[in-house]
């Protein structure tokens, strides 16, 4: 059951990340439609078909409506997503705690004598929270990695030379940073 919830939360994260990118990418298009509609049409000729039958005022009204609808959809999806994420975290926390507690209840008396009571309390509180936090961090890391991969692929398809140049600059900056601060990183 938790695996399915995990998968639902992961796909919800992907959908919200897509809606976030879509909503943020529509803002410059909307501003361009307000400021210079002909320049926008010349830059994106595929949009010319949609704009032929309407004047600028109608396009701005339609664009405003579309922007509000997409932001409302995105925000309602975010509320639903945060609810699912918190529900998953609470269920994982409860499940891990119950399993660990049952394991402690079924342990032998010698096991309890050999350990300090602080050990059991710490495991039931801190270690369970750390395990759930690790699982959630893995989810977030995989989502961000996938979103980054999609952005890089889109950039590469749009402009391969600039993408490769930016990627090389990023890698060289990262290597320079790690070499410069290598000793400070190792100390911490």
PDB file of C-alpha atoms in Angstrom:
ATOM      1  CA  UNK A   1       0.000   0.000   0.000  1.00  0.00           C
ATOM      2  CA  UNK A   2       2.788   2.421   0.854  1.00  0.00           C
ATOM      3  CA  UNK A   3       4.589   1.619  -2.403  1.00  0.00           C
ATOM      4  CA  UNK A   4       1.535   2.745  -4.344  1.00  0.00           C
ATOM      5  CA  UNK A   5       1.258   5.897  -2.245  1.00  0.00           C
ATOM      6  CA  UNK A   6       4.959   6.516  -2.868  1.00  0.00           C
ATOM      7  CA  UNK A   7       4.428   6.164  -6.631  1.00  0.00           C
ATOM      8  CA  UNK A   8       1.366   8.445  -6.522  1.00  0.00           C
ATOM      9  CA  UNK A   9       3.326  11.083  -4.604  1.00  0.00           C
ATOM     10  CA  UNK A  10       6.232  10.807  -7.059  1.00  0.00           C
ATOM     11  CA  UNK A  11       4.000  11.283 -10.108  1.00  0.00           C
ATOM     12  CA  UNK A  12       2.201  14.096  -8.309  1.00  0.00           C
ATOM     13  CA  UNK A  13       5.581  15.738  -7.788  1.00  0.00           C
ATOM     14  CA  UNK A  14       6.315  15.421 -11.508  1.00  0.00           C
ATOM     15  CA  UNK A  15       2.951  16.906 -12.461  1.00  0.00           C
ATOM     16  CA  UNK A  16       3.367  19.833 -10.072  1.00  0.00           C
ATOM     17  CA  UNK A  17       6.917  20.426 -11.342  1.00  0.00           C
ATOM     18  CA  UNK A  18       5.584  20.471 -14.916  1.00  0.00           C
ATOM     19  CA  UNK A  19       2.767  22.857 -13.958  1.00  0.00           C
ATOM     20  CA  UNK A  20       5.286  25.061 -12.151  1.00  0.00           C
ATOM     21  CA  UNK A  21       7.483  25.274 -15.260  1.00  0.00           C
ATOM     22  CA  UNK A  22       4.466  25.867 -17.491  1.00  0.00           C
ATOM     23  CA  UNK A  23       3.051  28.635 -15.328  1.00  0.00           C
ATOM     24  CA  UNK A  24       6.399  30.392 -15.018  1.00  0.00           C
ATOM     25  CA  UNK A  25       7.103  30.109 -18.742  1.00  0.00           C
ATOM     26  CA  UNK A  26       3.731  31.668 -19.614  1.00  0.00           C
ATOM     27  CA  UNK A  27       4.490  34.901 -17.749  1.00  0.00           C
ATOM     28  CA  UNK A  28       7.094  36.189 -20.266  1.00  0.00           C
ATOM     29  CA  UNK A  29       4.796  35.201 -23.156  1.00  0.00           C
ATOM     30  CA  UNK A  30       1.936  37.124 -21.574  1.00  0.00           C
ATOM     31  CA  UNK A  31       4.103  40.192 -20.977  1.00  0.00           C
ATOM     32  CA  UNK A  32       5.355  39.988 -24.573  1.00  0.00           C
ATOM     33  CA  UNK A  33       1.755  39.857 -25.797  1.00  0.00           C
ATOM     34  CA  UNK A  34       1.004  43.034 -23.844  1.00  0.00           C
ATOM     35  CA  UNK A  35       4.117  44.947 -24.860  1.00  0.00           C
ATOM     36  CA  UNK A  36       4.823  43.798 -28.423  1.00  0.00           C
ATOM     37  CA  UNK A  37       2.373  41.324 -29.946  1.00  0.00           C
ATOM     38  CA  UNK A  38       3.860  41.526 -33.449  1.00  0.00           C
ATOM     39  CA  UNK A  39       7.325  40.793 -32.062  1.00  0.00           C
ATOM     40  CA  UNK A  40       5.957  37.763 -30.211  1.00  0.00           C
ATOM     41  CA  UNK A  41       4.275  36.469 -33.359  1.00  0.00           C
ATOM     42  CA  UNK A  42       7.464  36.966 -35.390  1.00  0.00           C
ATOM     43  CA  UNK A  43       9.465  35.110 -32.715  1.00  0.00           C
ATOM     44  CA  UNK A  44       6.921  32.277 -32.438  1.00  0.00           C
ATOM     45  CA  UNK A  45       5.348  31.914 -35.904  1.00  0.00           C
ATOM     46  CA  UNK A  46       3.405  28.829 -34.809  1.00  0.00           C
ATOM     47  CA  UNK A  47       1.240  31.127 -32.654  1.00  0.00           C
ATOM     48  CA  UNK A  48       0.268  33.251 -35.648  1.00  0.00           C
ATOM     49  CA  UNK A  49      -2.630  30.909 -36.454  1.00  0.00           C
ATOM     50  CA  UNK A  50      -4.189  31.546 -33.019  1.00  0.00           C
ATOM     51  CA  UNK A  51      -3.776  35.317 -33.134  1.00  0.00           C
ATOM     52  CA  UNK A  52      -5.014  36.058 -36.666  1.00  0.00           C
ATOM     53  CA  UNK A  53      -8.701  36.465 -35.841  1.00  0.00           C
ATOM     54  CA  UNK A  54      -8.301  38.490 -32.644  1.00  0.00           C
ATOM     55  CA  UNK A  55      -7.131  41.969 -31.785  1.00  0.00           C
ATOM     56  CA  UNK A  56      -4.593  42.699 -29.042  1.00  0.00           C
ATOM     57  CA  UNK A  57      -7.219  43.498 -26.394  1.00  0.00           C
ATOM     58  CA  UNK A  58      -8.983  40.150 -26.857  1.00  0.00           C
ATOM     59  CA  UNK A  59      -5.663  38.318 -26.788  1.00  0.00           C
ATOM     60  CA  UNK A  60      -4.716  40.046 -23.518  1.00  0.00           C
ATOM     61  CA  UNK A  61      -8.068  39.156 -21.937  1.00  0.00           C
ATOM     62  CA  UNK A  62      -7.781  35.546 -23.096  1.00  0.00           C
ATOM     63  CA  UNK A  63      -4.141  35.404 -21.957  1.00  0.00           C
ATOM     64  CA  UNK A  64      -5.089  36.794 -18.543  1.00  0.00           C
ATOM     65  CA  UNK A  65      -7.832  34.228 -18.181  1.00  0.00           C
ATOM     66  CA  UNK A  66      -5.513  31.407 -19.270  1.00  0.00           C
ATOM     67  CA  UNK A  67      -2.793  32.562 -16.862  1.00  0.00           C
ATOM     68  CA  UNK A  68      -5.223  32.721 -13.925  1.00  0.00           C
ATOM     69  CA  UNK A  69      -6.673  29.289 -14.751  1.00  0.00           C
ATOM     70  CA  UNK A  70      -3.221  27.701 -14.996  1.00  0.00           C
ATOM     71  CA  UNK A  71      -2.080  29.282 -11.722  1.00  0.00           C
ATOM     72  CA  UNK A  72      -5.282  28.157  -9.976  1.00  0.00           C
ATOM     73  CA  UNK A  73      -4.835  24.643 -11.359  1.00  0.00           C
ATOM     74  CA  UNK A  74      -1.203  24.616 -10.283  1.00  0.00           C
ATOM     75  CA  UNK A  75      -1.970  25.873  -6.780  1.00  0.00           C
ATOM     76  CA  UNK A  76      -4.853  23.450  -6.270  1.00  0.00           C
ATOM     77  CA  UNK A  77      -2.594  20.629  -7.440  1.00  0.00           C
ATOM     78  CA  UNK A  78       0.091  21.834  -5.012  1.00  0.00           C
ATOM     79  CA  UNK A  79      -2.385  21.741  -2.116  1.00  0.00           C
ATOM     80  CA  UNK A  80      -3.399  18.211  -3.077  1.00  0.00           C
ATOM     81  CA  UNK A  81       0.251  17.223  -3.497  1.00  0.00           C
ATOM     82  CA  UNK A  82       1.312  18.624  -0.117  1.00  0.00           C
ATOM     83  CA  UNK A  83      -1.565  16.792   1.514  1.00  0.00           C
ATOM     84  CA  UNK A  84      -0.458  13.514  -0.114  1.00  0.00           C
ATOM     85  CA  UNK A  85       3.177  14.089   0.838  1.00  0.00           C
ATOM     86  CA  UNK A  86       2.363  14.813   4.469  1.00  0.00           C
ATOM     87  CA  UNK A  87      -0.016  11.862   4.585  1.00  0.00           C
ATOM     88  CA  UNK A  88       2.718   9.604   3.215  1.00  0.00           C
ATOM     89  CA  UNK A  89       5.249  10.908   5.743  1.00  0.00           C
ATOM     90  CA  UNK A  90       2.842  10.399   8.639  1.00  0.00           C
ATOM     91  CA  UNK A  91       1.934   6.883   7.467  1.00  0.00           C
ATOM     92  CA  UNK A  92       5.579   5.926   7.001  1.00  0.00           C
ATOM     93  CA  UNK A  93       6.434   7.337  10.416  1.00  0.00           C
ATOM     94  CA  UNK A  94       3.588   5.414  12.037  1.00  0.00           C
ATOM     95  CA  UNK A  95       4.372   2.203  10.164  1.00  0.00           C
ATOM     96  CA  UNK A  96       8.093   2.274  11.015  1.00  0.00           C
ATOM     97  CA  UNK A  97       7.374   3.094  14.657  1.00  0.00           C
ATOM     98  CA  UNK A  98       4.809   0.302  15.008  1.00  0.00           C
ATOM     99  CA  UNK A  99       7.108  -2.256  13.358  1.00  0.00           C
ATOM    100  CA  UNK A 100      10.037  -1.264  15.535  1.00  0.00           C
ATOM    101  CA  UNK A 101       7.897  -1.245  18.677  1.00  0.00           C
ATOM    102  CA  UNK A 102       6.510  -4.715  17.872  1.00  0.00           C
ATOM    103  CA  UNK A 103      10.036  -5.912  17.278  1.00  0.00           C
ATOM    104  CA  UNK A 104      11.025  -4.581  20.705  1.00  0.00           C
ATOM    105  CA  UNK A 105       7.998  -6.223  22.333  1.00  0.00           C
ATOM    106  CA  UNK A 106       8.931  -9.591  20.858  1.00  0.00           C
ATOM    107  CA  UNK A 107      12.574  -9.344  21.952  1.00  0.00           C
ATOM    108  CA  UNK A 108      14.013 -11.365  24.801  1.00  0.00           C
ATOM    109  CA  UNK A 109      14.519 -10.053  28.311  1.00  0.00           C
ATOM    110  CA  UNK A 110      18.305 -10.231  27.899  1.00  0.00           C
ATOM    111  CA  UNK A 111      18.064  -7.813  24.999  1.00  0.00           C
ATOM    112  CA  UNK A 112      16.504  -5.197  27.286  1.00  0.00           C
ATOM    113  CA  UNK A 113      19.046  -5.694  30.036  1.00  0.00           C
ATOM    114  CA  UNK A 114      21.965  -5.230  27.650  1.00  0.00           C
ATOM    115  CA  UNK A 115      20.696  -1.892  26.300  1.00  0.00           C
ATOM    116  CA  UNK A 116      20.041   1.475  27.867  1.00  0.00           C
ATOM    117  CA  UNK A 117      16.436   2.739  27.863  1.00  0.00           C
ATOM    118  CA  UNK A 118      17.602   5.865  26.034  1.00  0.00           C
ATOM    119  CA  UNK A 119      18.569   3.605  23.126  1.00  0.00           C
ATOM    120  CA  UNK A 120      14.981   2.402  22.706  1.00  0.00           C
ATOM    121  CA  UNK A 121      13.473   5.859  23.046  1.00  0.00           C
ATOM    122  CA  UNK A 122      15.956   7.328  20.569  1.00  0.00           C
ATOM    123  CA  UNK A 123      15.249   4.573  18.047  1.00  0.00           C
ATOM    124  CA  UNK A 124      11.495   4.995  18.337  1.00  0.00           C
ATOM    125  CA  UNK A 125      11.677   8.757  17.837  1.00  0.00           C
ATOM    126  CA  UNK A 126      14.842  10.020  16.157  1.00  0.00           C
ATOM    127  CA  UNK A 127      15.876   7.063  14.041  1.00  0.00           C
ATOM    128  CA  UNK A 128      12.369   6.522  12.683  1.00  0.00           C
ATOM    129  CA  UNK A 129      12.165  10.208  11.737  1.00  0.00           C
ATOM    130  CA  UNK A 130      15.583   9.976  10.093  1.00  0.00           C
ATOM    131  CA  UNK A 131      14.482   6.960   8.042  1.00  0.00           C
ATOM    132  CA  UNK A 132      11.327   8.686   6.859  1.00  0.00           C
ATOM    133  CA  UNK A 133      13.305  11.831   6.101  1.00  0.00           C
ATOM    134  CA  UNK A 134      15.747   9.786   4.020  1.00  0.00           C
ATOM    135  CA  UNK A 135      12.910   8.234   2.014  1.00  0.00           C
ATOM    136  CA  UNK A 136      11.344  11.647   1.374  1.00  0.00           C
ATOM    137  CA  UNK A 137      14.712  13.145   0.432  1.00  0.00           C
ATOM    138  CA  UNK A 138      15.183  10.357  -2.099  1.00  0.00           C
ATOM    139  CA  UNK A 139      11.787  11.201  -3.581  1.00  0.00           C
ATOM    140  CA  UNK A 140      12.614  14.896  -3.862  1.00  0.00           C
ATOM    141  CA  UNK A 141      16.079  14.184  -5.272  1.00  0.00           C
ATOM    142  CA  UNK A 142      14.687  11.879  -7.947  1.00  0.00           C
ATOM    143  CA  UNK A 143      12.035  14.445  -8.901  1.00  0.00           C
ATOM    144  CA  UNK A 144      14.553  17.286  -9.137  1.00  0.00           C
ATOM    145  CA  UNK A 145      16.933  15.075 -11.101  1.00  0.00           C
ATOM    146  CA  UNK A 146      14.209  14.184 -13.572  1.00  0.00           C
ATOM    147  CA  UNK A 147      13.121  17.810 -13.960  1.00  0.00           C
ATOM    148  CA  UNK A 148      16.738  18.865 -14.496  1.00  0.00           C
ATOM    149  CA  UNK A 149      17.178  16.131 -17.091  1.00  0.00           C
ATOM    150  CA  UNK A 150      14.050  17.263 -18.962  1.00  0.00           C
ATOM    151  CA  UNK A 151      15.209  20.891 -18.914  1.00  0.00           C
ATOM    152  CA  UNK A 152      18.635  19.911 -20.244  1.00  0.00           C
ATOM    153  CA  UNK A 153      17.068  17.811 -23.017  1.00  0.00           C
ATOM    154  CA  UNK A 154      14.750  20.685 -24.010  1.00  0.00           C
ATOM    155  CA  UNK A 155      17.653  23.136 -24.002  1.00  0.00           C
ATOM    156  CA  UNK A 156      19.788  20.719 -26.003  1.00  0.00           C
ATOM    157  CA  UNK A 157      17.057  20.239 -28.608  1.00  0.00           C
ATOM    158  CA  UNK A 158      16.506  23.994 -28.840  1.00  0.00           C
ATOM    159  CA  UNK A 159      20.169  25.053 -28.964  1.00  0.00           C
ATOM    160  CA  UNK A 160      22.787  22.284 -28.689  1.00  0.00           C
ATOM    161  CA  UNK A 161      25.890  24.480 -28.926  1.00  0.00           C
ATOM    162  CA  UNK A 162      24.823  26.898 -26.186  1.00  0.00           C
ATOM    163  CA  UNK A 163      23.712  23.999 -23.970  1.00  0.00           C
ATOM    164  CA  UNK A 164      27.068  22.240 -24.347  1.00  0.00           C
ATOM    165  CA  UNK A 165      28.906  25.507 -23.672  1.00  0.00           C
ATOM    166  CA  UNK A 166      26.842  26.177 -20.529  1.00  0.00           C
ATOM    167  CA  UNK A 167      27.309  22.584 -19.383  1.00  0.00           C
ATOM    168  CA  UNK A 168      31.096  22.863 -19.815  1.00  0.00           C
ATOM    169  CA  UNK A 169      31.131  26.154 -17.898  1.00  0.00           C
ATOM    170  CA  UNK A 170      29.106  24.576 -15.099  1.00  0.00           C
ATOM    171  CA  UNK A 171      31.377  21.532 -14.902  1.00  0.00           C
ATOM    172  CA  UNK A 172      34.564  23.623 -14.932  1.00  0.00           C
ATOM    173  CA  UNK A 173      33.175  25.942 -12.245  1.00  0.00           C
ATOM    174  CA  UNK A 174      32.218  22.949 -10.108  1.00  0.00           C
ATOM    175  CA  UNK A 175      35.659  21.356 -10.502  1.00  0.00           C
ATOM    176  CA  UNK A 176      37.330  24.677  -9.653  1.00  0.00           C
ATOM    177  CA  UNK A 177      35.116  25.075  -6.575  1.00  0.00           C
ATOM    178  CA  UNK A 178      35.844  21.572  -5.268  1.00  0.00           C
ATOM    179  CA  UNK A 179      39.588  21.879  -5.844  1.00  0.00           C
ATOM    180  CA  UNK A 180      39.738  25.275  -4.152  1.00  0.00           C
ATOM    181  CA  UNK A 181      37.673  24.266  -1.117  1.00  0.00           C
ATOM    182  CA  UNK A 182      38.672  20.594  -0.949  1.00  0.00           C
ATOM    183  CA  UNK A 183      40.414  20.873   2.431  1.00  0.00           C
ATOM    184  CA  UNK A 184      37.576  22.868   4.003  1.00  0.00           C
ATOM    185  CA  UNK A 185      35.028  20.338   2.762  1.00  0.00           C
ATOM    186  CA  UNK A 186      37.020  17.432   4.189  1.00  0.00           C
ATOM    187  CA  UNK A 187      37.298  19.117   7.603  1.00  0.00           C
ATOM    188  CA  UNK A 188      33.533  19.372   7.931  1.00  0.00           C
TER     189      UNK A 188
END
